[in-house]
Coordinates of C-alpha atoms and ligand atoms in Angstrom, one line a residue:
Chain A
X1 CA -15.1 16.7 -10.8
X2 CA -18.2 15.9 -8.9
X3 CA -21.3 17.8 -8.4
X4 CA -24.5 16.2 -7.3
X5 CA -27.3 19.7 -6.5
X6 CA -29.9 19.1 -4.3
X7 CA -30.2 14.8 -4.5
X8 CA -33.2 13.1 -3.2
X9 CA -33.8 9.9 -2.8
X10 CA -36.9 8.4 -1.7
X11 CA -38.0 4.9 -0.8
X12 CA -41.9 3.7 -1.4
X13 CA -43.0 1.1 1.5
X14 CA -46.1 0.5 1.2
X15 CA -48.1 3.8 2.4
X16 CA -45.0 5.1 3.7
X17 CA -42.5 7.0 2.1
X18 CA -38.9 6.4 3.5
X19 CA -36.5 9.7 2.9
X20 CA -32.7 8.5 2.4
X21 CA -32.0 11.6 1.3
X22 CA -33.8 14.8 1.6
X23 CA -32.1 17.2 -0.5
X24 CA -27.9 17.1 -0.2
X25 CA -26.0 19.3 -2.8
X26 CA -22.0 18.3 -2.0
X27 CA -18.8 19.7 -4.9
X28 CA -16.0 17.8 -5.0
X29 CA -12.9 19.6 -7.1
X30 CA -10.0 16.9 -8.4
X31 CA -7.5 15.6 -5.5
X32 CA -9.5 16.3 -2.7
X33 CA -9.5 14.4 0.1
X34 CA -13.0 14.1 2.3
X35 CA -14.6 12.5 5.2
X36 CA -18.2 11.7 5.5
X37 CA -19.3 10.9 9.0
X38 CA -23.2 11.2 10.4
X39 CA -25.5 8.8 12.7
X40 CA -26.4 4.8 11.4
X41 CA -29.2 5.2 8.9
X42 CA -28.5 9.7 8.2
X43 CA -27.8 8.5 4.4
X44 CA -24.2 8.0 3.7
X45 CA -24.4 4.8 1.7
X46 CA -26.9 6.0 -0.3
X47 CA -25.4 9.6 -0.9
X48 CA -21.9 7.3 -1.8
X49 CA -24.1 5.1 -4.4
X50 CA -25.2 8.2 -6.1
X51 CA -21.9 9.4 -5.9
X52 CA -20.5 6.2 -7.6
X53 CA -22.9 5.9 -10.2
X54 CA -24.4 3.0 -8.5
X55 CA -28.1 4.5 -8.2
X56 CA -30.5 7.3 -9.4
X57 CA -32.1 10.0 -7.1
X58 CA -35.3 10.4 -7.1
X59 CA -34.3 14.1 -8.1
X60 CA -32.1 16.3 -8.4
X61 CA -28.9 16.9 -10.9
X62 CA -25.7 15.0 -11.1
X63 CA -22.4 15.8 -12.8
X64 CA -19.6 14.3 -13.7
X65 CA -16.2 15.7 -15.0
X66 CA -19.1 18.3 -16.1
X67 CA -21.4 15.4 -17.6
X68 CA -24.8 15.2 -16.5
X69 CA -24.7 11.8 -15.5
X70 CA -29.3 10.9 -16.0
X71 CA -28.3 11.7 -19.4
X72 CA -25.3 9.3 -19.8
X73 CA -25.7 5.9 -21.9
X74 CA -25.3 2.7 -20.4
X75 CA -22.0 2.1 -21.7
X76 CA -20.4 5.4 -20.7
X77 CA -22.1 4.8 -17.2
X78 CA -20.3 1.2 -17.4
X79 CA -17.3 3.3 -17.9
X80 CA -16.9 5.5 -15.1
X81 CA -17.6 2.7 -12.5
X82 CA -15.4 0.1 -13.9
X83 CA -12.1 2.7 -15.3
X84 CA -12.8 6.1 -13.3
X85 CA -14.1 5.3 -9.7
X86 CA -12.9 2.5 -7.3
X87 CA -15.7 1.9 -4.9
X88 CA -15.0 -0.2 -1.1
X89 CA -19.0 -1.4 -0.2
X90 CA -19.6 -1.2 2.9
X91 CA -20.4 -4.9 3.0
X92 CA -18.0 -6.1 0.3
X93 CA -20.1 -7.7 -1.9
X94 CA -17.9 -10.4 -2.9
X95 CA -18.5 -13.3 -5.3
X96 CA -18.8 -15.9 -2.6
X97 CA -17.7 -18.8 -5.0
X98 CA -14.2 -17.4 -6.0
X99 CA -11.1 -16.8 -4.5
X100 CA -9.8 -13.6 -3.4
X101 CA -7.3 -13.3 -6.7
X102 CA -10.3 -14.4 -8.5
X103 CA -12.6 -11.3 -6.7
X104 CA -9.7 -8.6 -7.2
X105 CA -9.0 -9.5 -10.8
X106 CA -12.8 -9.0 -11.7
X107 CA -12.4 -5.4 -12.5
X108 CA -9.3 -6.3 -14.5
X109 CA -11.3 -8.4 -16.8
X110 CA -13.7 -5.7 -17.6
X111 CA -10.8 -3.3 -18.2
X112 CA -9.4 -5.5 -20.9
X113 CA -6.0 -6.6 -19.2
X114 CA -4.7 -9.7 -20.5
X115 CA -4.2 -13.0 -17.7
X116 CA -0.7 -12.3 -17.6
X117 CA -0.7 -8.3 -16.7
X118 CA -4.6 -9.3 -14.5
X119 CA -2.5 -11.9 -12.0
X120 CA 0.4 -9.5 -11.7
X121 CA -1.9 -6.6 -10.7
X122 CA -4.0 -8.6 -9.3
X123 CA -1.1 -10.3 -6.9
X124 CA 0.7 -6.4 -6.4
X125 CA -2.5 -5.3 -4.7
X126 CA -3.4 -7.9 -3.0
X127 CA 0.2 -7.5 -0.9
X128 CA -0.5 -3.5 -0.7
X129 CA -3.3 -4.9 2.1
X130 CA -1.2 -7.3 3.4
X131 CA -3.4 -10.3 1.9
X132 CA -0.6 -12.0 0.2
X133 CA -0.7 -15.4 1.9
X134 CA -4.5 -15.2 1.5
X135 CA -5.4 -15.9 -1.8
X136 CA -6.6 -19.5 -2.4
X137 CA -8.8 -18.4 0.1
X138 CA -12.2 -18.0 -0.8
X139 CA -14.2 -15.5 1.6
X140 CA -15.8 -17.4 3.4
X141 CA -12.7 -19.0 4.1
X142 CA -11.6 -15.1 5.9
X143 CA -11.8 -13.5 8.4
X144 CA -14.1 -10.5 8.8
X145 CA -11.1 -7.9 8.4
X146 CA -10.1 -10.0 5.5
X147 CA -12.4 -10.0 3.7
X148 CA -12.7 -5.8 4.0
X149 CA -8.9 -5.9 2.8
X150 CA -10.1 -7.8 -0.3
X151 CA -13.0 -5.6 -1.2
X152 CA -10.5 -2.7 -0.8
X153 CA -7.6 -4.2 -3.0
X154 CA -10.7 -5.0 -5.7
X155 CA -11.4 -1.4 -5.6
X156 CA -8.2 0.0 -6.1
X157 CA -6.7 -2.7 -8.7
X158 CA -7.7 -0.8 -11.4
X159 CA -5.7 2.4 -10.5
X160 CA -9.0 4.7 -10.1
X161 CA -8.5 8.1 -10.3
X162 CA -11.8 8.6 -7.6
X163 CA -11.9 6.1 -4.7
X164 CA -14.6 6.2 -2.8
X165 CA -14.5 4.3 0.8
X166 CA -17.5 3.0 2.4
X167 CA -16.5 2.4 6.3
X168 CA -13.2 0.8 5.0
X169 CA -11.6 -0.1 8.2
X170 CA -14.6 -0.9 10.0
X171 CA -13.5 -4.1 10.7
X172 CA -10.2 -3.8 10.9
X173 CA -7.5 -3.1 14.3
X174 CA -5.9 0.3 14.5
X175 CA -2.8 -0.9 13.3
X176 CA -4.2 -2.9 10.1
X177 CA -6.8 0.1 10.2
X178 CA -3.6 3.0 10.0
X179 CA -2.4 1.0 7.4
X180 CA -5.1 1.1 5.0
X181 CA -5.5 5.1 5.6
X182 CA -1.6 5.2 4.6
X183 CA -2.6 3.5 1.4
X184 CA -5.0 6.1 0.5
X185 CA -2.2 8.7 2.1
X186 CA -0.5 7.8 -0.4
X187 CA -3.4 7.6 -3.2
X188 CA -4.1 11.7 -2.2
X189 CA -0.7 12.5 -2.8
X190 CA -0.1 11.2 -6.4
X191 CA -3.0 13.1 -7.5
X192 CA -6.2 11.2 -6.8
X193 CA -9.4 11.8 -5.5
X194 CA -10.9 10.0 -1.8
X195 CA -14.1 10.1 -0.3
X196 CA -13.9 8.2 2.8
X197 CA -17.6 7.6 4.8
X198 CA -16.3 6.6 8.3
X199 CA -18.0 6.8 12.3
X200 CA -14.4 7.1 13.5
X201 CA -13.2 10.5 14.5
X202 CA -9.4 9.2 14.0
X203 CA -10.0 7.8 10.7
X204 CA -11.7 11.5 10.0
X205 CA -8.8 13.4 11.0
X206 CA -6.6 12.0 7.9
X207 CA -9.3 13.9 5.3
X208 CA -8.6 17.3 4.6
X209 CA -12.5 18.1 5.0
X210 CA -15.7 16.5 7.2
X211 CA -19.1 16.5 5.6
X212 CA -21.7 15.2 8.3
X213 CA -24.8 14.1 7.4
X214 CA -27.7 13.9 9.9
X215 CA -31.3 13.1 8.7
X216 CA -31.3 12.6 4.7
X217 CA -29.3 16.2 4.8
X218 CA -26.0 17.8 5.4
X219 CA -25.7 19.4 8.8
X220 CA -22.2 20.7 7.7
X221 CA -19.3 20.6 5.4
X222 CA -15.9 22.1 6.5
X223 CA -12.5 22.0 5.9
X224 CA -9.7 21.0 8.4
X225 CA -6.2 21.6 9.3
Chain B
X1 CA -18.8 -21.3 33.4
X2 CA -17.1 -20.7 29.9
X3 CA -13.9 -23.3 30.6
X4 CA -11.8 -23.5 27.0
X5 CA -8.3 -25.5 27.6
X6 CA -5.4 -25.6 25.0
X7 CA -7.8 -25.2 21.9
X8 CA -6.4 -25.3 18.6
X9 CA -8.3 -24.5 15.1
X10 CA -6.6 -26.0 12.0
X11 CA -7.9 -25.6 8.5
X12 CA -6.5 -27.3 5.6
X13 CA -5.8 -26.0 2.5
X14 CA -4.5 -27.8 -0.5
X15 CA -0.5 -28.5 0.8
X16 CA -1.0 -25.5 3.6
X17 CA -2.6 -25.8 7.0
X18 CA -3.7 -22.6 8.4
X19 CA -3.2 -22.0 12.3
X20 CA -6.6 -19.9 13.2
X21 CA -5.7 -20.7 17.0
X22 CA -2.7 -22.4 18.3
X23 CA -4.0 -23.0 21.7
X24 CA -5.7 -20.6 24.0
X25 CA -6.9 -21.2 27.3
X26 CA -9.5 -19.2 28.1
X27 CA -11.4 -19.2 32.0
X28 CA -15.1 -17.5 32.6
X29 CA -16.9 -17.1 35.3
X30 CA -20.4 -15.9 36.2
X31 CA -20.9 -12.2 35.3
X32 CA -18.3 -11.7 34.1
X33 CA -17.3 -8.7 31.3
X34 CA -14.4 -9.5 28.5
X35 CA -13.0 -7.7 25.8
X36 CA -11.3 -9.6 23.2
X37 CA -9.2 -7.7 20.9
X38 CA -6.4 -8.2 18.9
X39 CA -5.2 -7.9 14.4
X40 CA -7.2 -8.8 11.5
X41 CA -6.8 -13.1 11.2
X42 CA -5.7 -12.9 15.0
X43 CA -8.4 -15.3 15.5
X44 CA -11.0 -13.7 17.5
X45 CA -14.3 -14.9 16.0
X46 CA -13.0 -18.6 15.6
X47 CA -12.4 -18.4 19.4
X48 CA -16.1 -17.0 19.7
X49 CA -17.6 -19.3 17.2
X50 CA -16.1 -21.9 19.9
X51 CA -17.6 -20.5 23.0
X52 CA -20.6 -19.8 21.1
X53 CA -20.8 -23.6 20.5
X54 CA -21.0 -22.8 16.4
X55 CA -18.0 -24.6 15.7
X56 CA -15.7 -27.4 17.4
X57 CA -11.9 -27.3 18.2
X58 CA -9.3 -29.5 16.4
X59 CA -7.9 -30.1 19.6
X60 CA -8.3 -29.2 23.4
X61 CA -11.7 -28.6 25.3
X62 CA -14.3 -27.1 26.1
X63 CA -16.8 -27.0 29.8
X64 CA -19.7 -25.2 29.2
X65 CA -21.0 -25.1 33.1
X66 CA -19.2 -27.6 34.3
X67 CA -19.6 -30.4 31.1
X68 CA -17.7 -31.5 28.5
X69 CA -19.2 -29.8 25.3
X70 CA -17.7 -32.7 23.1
X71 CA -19.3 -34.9 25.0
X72 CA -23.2 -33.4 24.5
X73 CA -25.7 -34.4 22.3
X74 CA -27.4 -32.4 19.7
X75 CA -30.1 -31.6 21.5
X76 CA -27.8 -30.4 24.4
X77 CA -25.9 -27.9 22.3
X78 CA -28.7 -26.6 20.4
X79 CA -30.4 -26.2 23.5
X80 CA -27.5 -23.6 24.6
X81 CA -27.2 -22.0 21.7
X82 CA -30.8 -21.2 22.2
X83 CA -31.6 -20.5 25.6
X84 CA -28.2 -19.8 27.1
X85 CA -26.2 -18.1 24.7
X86 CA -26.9 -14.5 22.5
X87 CA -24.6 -14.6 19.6
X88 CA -24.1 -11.1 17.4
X89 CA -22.4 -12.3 14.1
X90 CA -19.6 -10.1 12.6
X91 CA -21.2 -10.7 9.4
X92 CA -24.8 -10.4 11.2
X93 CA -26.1 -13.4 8.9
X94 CA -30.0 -11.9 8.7
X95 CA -32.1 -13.7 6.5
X96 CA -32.5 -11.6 3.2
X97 CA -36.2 -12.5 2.6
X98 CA -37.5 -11.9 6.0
X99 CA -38.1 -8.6 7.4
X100 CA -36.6 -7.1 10.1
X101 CA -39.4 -8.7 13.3
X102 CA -39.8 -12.0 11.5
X103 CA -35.9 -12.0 11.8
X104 CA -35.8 -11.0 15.8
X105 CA -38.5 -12.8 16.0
X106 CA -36.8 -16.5 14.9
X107 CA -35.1 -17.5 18.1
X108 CA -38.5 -17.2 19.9
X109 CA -40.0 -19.8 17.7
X110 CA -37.2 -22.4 18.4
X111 CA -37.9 -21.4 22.1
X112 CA -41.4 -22.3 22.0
X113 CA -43.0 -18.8 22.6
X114 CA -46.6 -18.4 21.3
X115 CA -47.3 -15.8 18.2
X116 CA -48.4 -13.0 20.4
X117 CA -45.6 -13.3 22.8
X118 CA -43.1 -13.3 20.2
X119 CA -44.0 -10.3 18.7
X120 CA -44.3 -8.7 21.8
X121 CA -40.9 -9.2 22.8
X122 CA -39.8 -8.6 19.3
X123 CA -40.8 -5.6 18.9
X124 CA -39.5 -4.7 22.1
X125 CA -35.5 -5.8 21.5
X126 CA -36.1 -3.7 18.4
X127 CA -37.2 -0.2 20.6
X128 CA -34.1 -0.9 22.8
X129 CA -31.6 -0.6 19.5
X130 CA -33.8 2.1 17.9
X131 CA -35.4 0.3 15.4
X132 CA -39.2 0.8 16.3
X133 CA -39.6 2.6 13.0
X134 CA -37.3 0.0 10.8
X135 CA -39.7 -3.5 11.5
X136 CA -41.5 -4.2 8.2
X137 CA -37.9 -3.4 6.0
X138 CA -36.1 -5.9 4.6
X139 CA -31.9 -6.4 5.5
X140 CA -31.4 -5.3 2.5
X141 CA -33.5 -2.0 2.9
X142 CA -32.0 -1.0 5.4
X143 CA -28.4 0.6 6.2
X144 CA -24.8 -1.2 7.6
X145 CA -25.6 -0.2 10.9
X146 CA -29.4 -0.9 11.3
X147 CA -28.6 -4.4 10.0
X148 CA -26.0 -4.7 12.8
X149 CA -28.8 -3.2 15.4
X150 CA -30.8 -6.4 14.1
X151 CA -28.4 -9.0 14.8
X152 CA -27.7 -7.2 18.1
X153 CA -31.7 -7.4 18.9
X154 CA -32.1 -10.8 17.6
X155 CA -29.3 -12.0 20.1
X156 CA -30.7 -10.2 22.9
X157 CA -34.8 -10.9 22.5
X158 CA -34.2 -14.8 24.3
X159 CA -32.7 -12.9 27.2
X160 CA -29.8 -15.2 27.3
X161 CA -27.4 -14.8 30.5
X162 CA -24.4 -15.3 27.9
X163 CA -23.7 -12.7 25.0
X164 CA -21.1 -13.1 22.8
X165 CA -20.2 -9.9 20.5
X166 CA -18.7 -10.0 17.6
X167 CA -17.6 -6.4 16.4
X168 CA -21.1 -5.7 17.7
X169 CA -20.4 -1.5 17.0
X170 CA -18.4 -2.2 13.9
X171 CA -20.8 -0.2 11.4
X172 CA -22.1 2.3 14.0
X173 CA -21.5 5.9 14.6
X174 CA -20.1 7.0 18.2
X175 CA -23.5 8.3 19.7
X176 CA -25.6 4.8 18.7
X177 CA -22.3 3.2 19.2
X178 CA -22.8 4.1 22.9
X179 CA -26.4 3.3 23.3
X180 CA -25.5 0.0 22.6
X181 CA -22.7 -0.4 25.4
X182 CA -25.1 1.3 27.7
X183 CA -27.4 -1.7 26.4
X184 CA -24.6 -4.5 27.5
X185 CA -23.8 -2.8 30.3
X186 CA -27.4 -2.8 31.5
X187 CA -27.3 -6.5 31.3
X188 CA -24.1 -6.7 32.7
X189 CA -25.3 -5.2 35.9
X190 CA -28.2 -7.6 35.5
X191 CA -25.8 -10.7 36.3
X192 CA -24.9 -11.6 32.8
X193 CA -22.0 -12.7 31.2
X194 CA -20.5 -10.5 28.0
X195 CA -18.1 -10.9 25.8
X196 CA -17.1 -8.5 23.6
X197 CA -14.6 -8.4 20.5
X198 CA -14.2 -5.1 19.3
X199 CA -10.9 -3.4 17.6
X200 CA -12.1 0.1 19.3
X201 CA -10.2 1.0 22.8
X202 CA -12.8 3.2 23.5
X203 CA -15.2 0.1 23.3
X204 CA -13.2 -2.0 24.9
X205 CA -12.5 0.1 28.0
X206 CA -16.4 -0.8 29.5
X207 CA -15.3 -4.3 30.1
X208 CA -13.2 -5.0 33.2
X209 CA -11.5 -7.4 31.3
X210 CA -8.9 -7.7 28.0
X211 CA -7.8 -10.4 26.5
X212 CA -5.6 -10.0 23.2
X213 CA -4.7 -12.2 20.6
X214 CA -2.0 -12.5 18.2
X215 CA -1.3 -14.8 15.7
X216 CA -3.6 -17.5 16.9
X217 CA -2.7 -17.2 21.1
X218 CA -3.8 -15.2 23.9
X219 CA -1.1 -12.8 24.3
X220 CA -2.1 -10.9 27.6
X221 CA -5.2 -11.3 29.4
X222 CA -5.5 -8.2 32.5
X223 CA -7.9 -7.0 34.8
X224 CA -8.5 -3.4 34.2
X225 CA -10.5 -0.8 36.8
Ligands
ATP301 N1 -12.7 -21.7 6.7 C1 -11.4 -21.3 6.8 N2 -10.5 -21.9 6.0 C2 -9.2 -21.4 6.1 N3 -8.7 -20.4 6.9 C3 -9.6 -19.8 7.7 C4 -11.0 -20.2 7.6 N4 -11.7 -19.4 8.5 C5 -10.8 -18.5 9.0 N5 -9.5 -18.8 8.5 C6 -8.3 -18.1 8.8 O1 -8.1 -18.2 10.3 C7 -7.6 -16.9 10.7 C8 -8.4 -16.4 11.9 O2 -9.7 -16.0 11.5 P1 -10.6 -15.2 12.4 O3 -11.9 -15.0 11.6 O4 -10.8 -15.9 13.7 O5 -9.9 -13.8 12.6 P2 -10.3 -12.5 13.4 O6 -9.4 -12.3 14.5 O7 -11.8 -12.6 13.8 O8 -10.1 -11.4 12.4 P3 -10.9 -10.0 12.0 O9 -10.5 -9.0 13.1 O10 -10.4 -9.7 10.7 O11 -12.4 -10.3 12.0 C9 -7.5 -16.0 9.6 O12 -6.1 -15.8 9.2 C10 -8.3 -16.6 8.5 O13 -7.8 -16.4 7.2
ATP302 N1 -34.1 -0.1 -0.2 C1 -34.5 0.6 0.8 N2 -35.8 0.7 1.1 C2 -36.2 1.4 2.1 N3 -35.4 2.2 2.9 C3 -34.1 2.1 2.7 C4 -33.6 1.4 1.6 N4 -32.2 1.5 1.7 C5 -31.9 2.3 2.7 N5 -33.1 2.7 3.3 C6 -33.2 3.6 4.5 O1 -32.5 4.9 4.1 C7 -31.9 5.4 5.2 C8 -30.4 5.7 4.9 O2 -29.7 4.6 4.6 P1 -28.1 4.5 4.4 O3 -27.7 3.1 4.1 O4 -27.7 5.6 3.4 O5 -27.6 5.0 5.8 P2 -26.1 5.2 6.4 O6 -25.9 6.6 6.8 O7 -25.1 4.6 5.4 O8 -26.1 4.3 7.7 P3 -25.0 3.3 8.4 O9 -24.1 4.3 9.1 O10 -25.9 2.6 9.4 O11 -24.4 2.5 7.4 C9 -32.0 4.4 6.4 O12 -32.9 4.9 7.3 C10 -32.5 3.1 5.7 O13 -33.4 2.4 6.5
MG303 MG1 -23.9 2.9 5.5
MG304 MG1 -13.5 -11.6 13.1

């Protein structure tokens, strides 16, 4: 479902060129289950932005469901973020003036739902991360772990059939932590697709294979247990 | 030299009050090495925002070396919050429009350092987190766990003989994870006093202290090796 052959990405700083990404070709089939792990700065978060449809190499092809995605409109691009893939950012990018039933509905809105079906969603997944006396709050009103469960409920609200995880527990204790990787336990199992980037070896071990990056490039990609 | 006596944090909301802390008592001395852990909303960085002198209690108090923090002027507290006291910020809290050095280099100026002198020691808080090659970039050119490796340096660079941690290896893979221990417990062995929250056992086994919250109260507090 996704293909992305031999991605750059490259960053102009003045006279020097920064390499994010040096050449990474990854497959992904439906209801896979992967881990990406690899040293602060190897190119994770950009590789997952690409993935998500969030921003362009520099070169390289990109496919989706068979689609080239350079070649996509606007709108159909629009499409795939908001219906097809949830995305967790690694630093949550919420909309500091709303409330966290405000931030998880956003997606809702896009998707059409009416104010009714968006609360009820809205409510349902806000519980799923164990948020439900939270939110009047707005995040700045959270703690740090909060606010990751938030970003995470926004992401999956929409019932996504790709979620893609950018260090989604990285704030959180091993108990909320193992909580969260049952939700997307669960997620696998009914059919969906999860790309998880994560430093923790026992967050890794729930994936069913580890890609690790190193340098702008992948160092290896295997399958486990 | 950290004294904190039956505080309590209350926020209200609307009808609700919420219970951050419920009354911890909390004794420091001297070099000394804590790790605070305990859930998501436990707590933990309202209880550092309170030793870091960011925020005040509801109730209880505080002695910061001896004196009543309630009791000090502006001057006082801003003084220790510059001189005395590194903070690392869960949410590091870099300003966007600086670069990376003017960003290390902003406690320096509030501590009266000349131009060339701040830079100098700048740029050297940014070689001991690996960032020699990161200085001109932007936080938002740069990844989750280089922007953490900023708001670790910028805490460090007024080689303060308090740190406080929050999460400080949150966004970091294992290997630069480590480097930065090896950093705290280089200035550990120096005389200085560190705390530390951090959900990660494996983190939290260089201190020779835990303290856990739950729910808003210290829960166990335990030598350990
Ligand atoms: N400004 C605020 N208004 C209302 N409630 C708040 C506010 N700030 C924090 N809280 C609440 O206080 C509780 C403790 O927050 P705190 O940030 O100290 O938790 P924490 O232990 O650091 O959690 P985490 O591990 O998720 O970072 C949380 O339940 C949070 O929702
Ligand atoms: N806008 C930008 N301009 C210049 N360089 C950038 C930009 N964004 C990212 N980079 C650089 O690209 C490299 C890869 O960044 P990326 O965010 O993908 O790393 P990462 O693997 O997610 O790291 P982490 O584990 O620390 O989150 C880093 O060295 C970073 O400094
Ligand atoms: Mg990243
Ligand atoms: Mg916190």
């Amino acid at each position: 479902v996704i293909e992305i052959e031999n991605v750059t990405k490259l960053y102009k700083m003045g006279a020097e060129i920064v390499h994010a990404l040096r050449g990474v070709s990854l497959t992904v089939r439906r209801n896979e289950y992967l881990a990406v792990m690899g040293p602060s700065g190897s190119g994770k978060s950009t590789m997952m932005n690409m993935l998500g449809c969030l921003d362009t190499p520099t070169s390289g092809k990109y496919h989706f469901t068979g689609k080239d995605v350079s070649s996509m409109t606007d709108d159909e691009l629009a499409d795939i973020r908001n219906r097809e893939i949830g995305f967790v950012f690694q630093t949550f990018n919420l909309l500091p003036r709303s409330t966290t039933l405000a931030n998880v509905e956003l997606p809702l809105i896009y998707a059409g739902y009416s104010p009714g079906d968006r609360r009820e969603k809205a409510v349902k997944a806000l519980h799923d991360v164990g948020l439900g006396e939270r939110m009047g709050h707005k995040p700045n009103e959270l703690s740090g772990g909060q606010r990751q469960r938030v970003a995470i409920a926004r992401a999956l609200v929409n019932n996504p059939s790709i979620i893609l995880a950018d260090e989604p527990t990285g704030n959180l204790d091993s108990r909320t932590g193992e909580e969260i990787m049952q939700l997307l336990e669960d997620l696998y199992a009914q059919g969906n697709t999860i790309i998880v980037v994560t430093h923790e070896e026992d967050i890794a071990r729930h994936a069913r294979r580890i890609v690790r990056l190193r340098d702008g490039l992948i160092e290896s990609d295997a399958r486990q247990q």
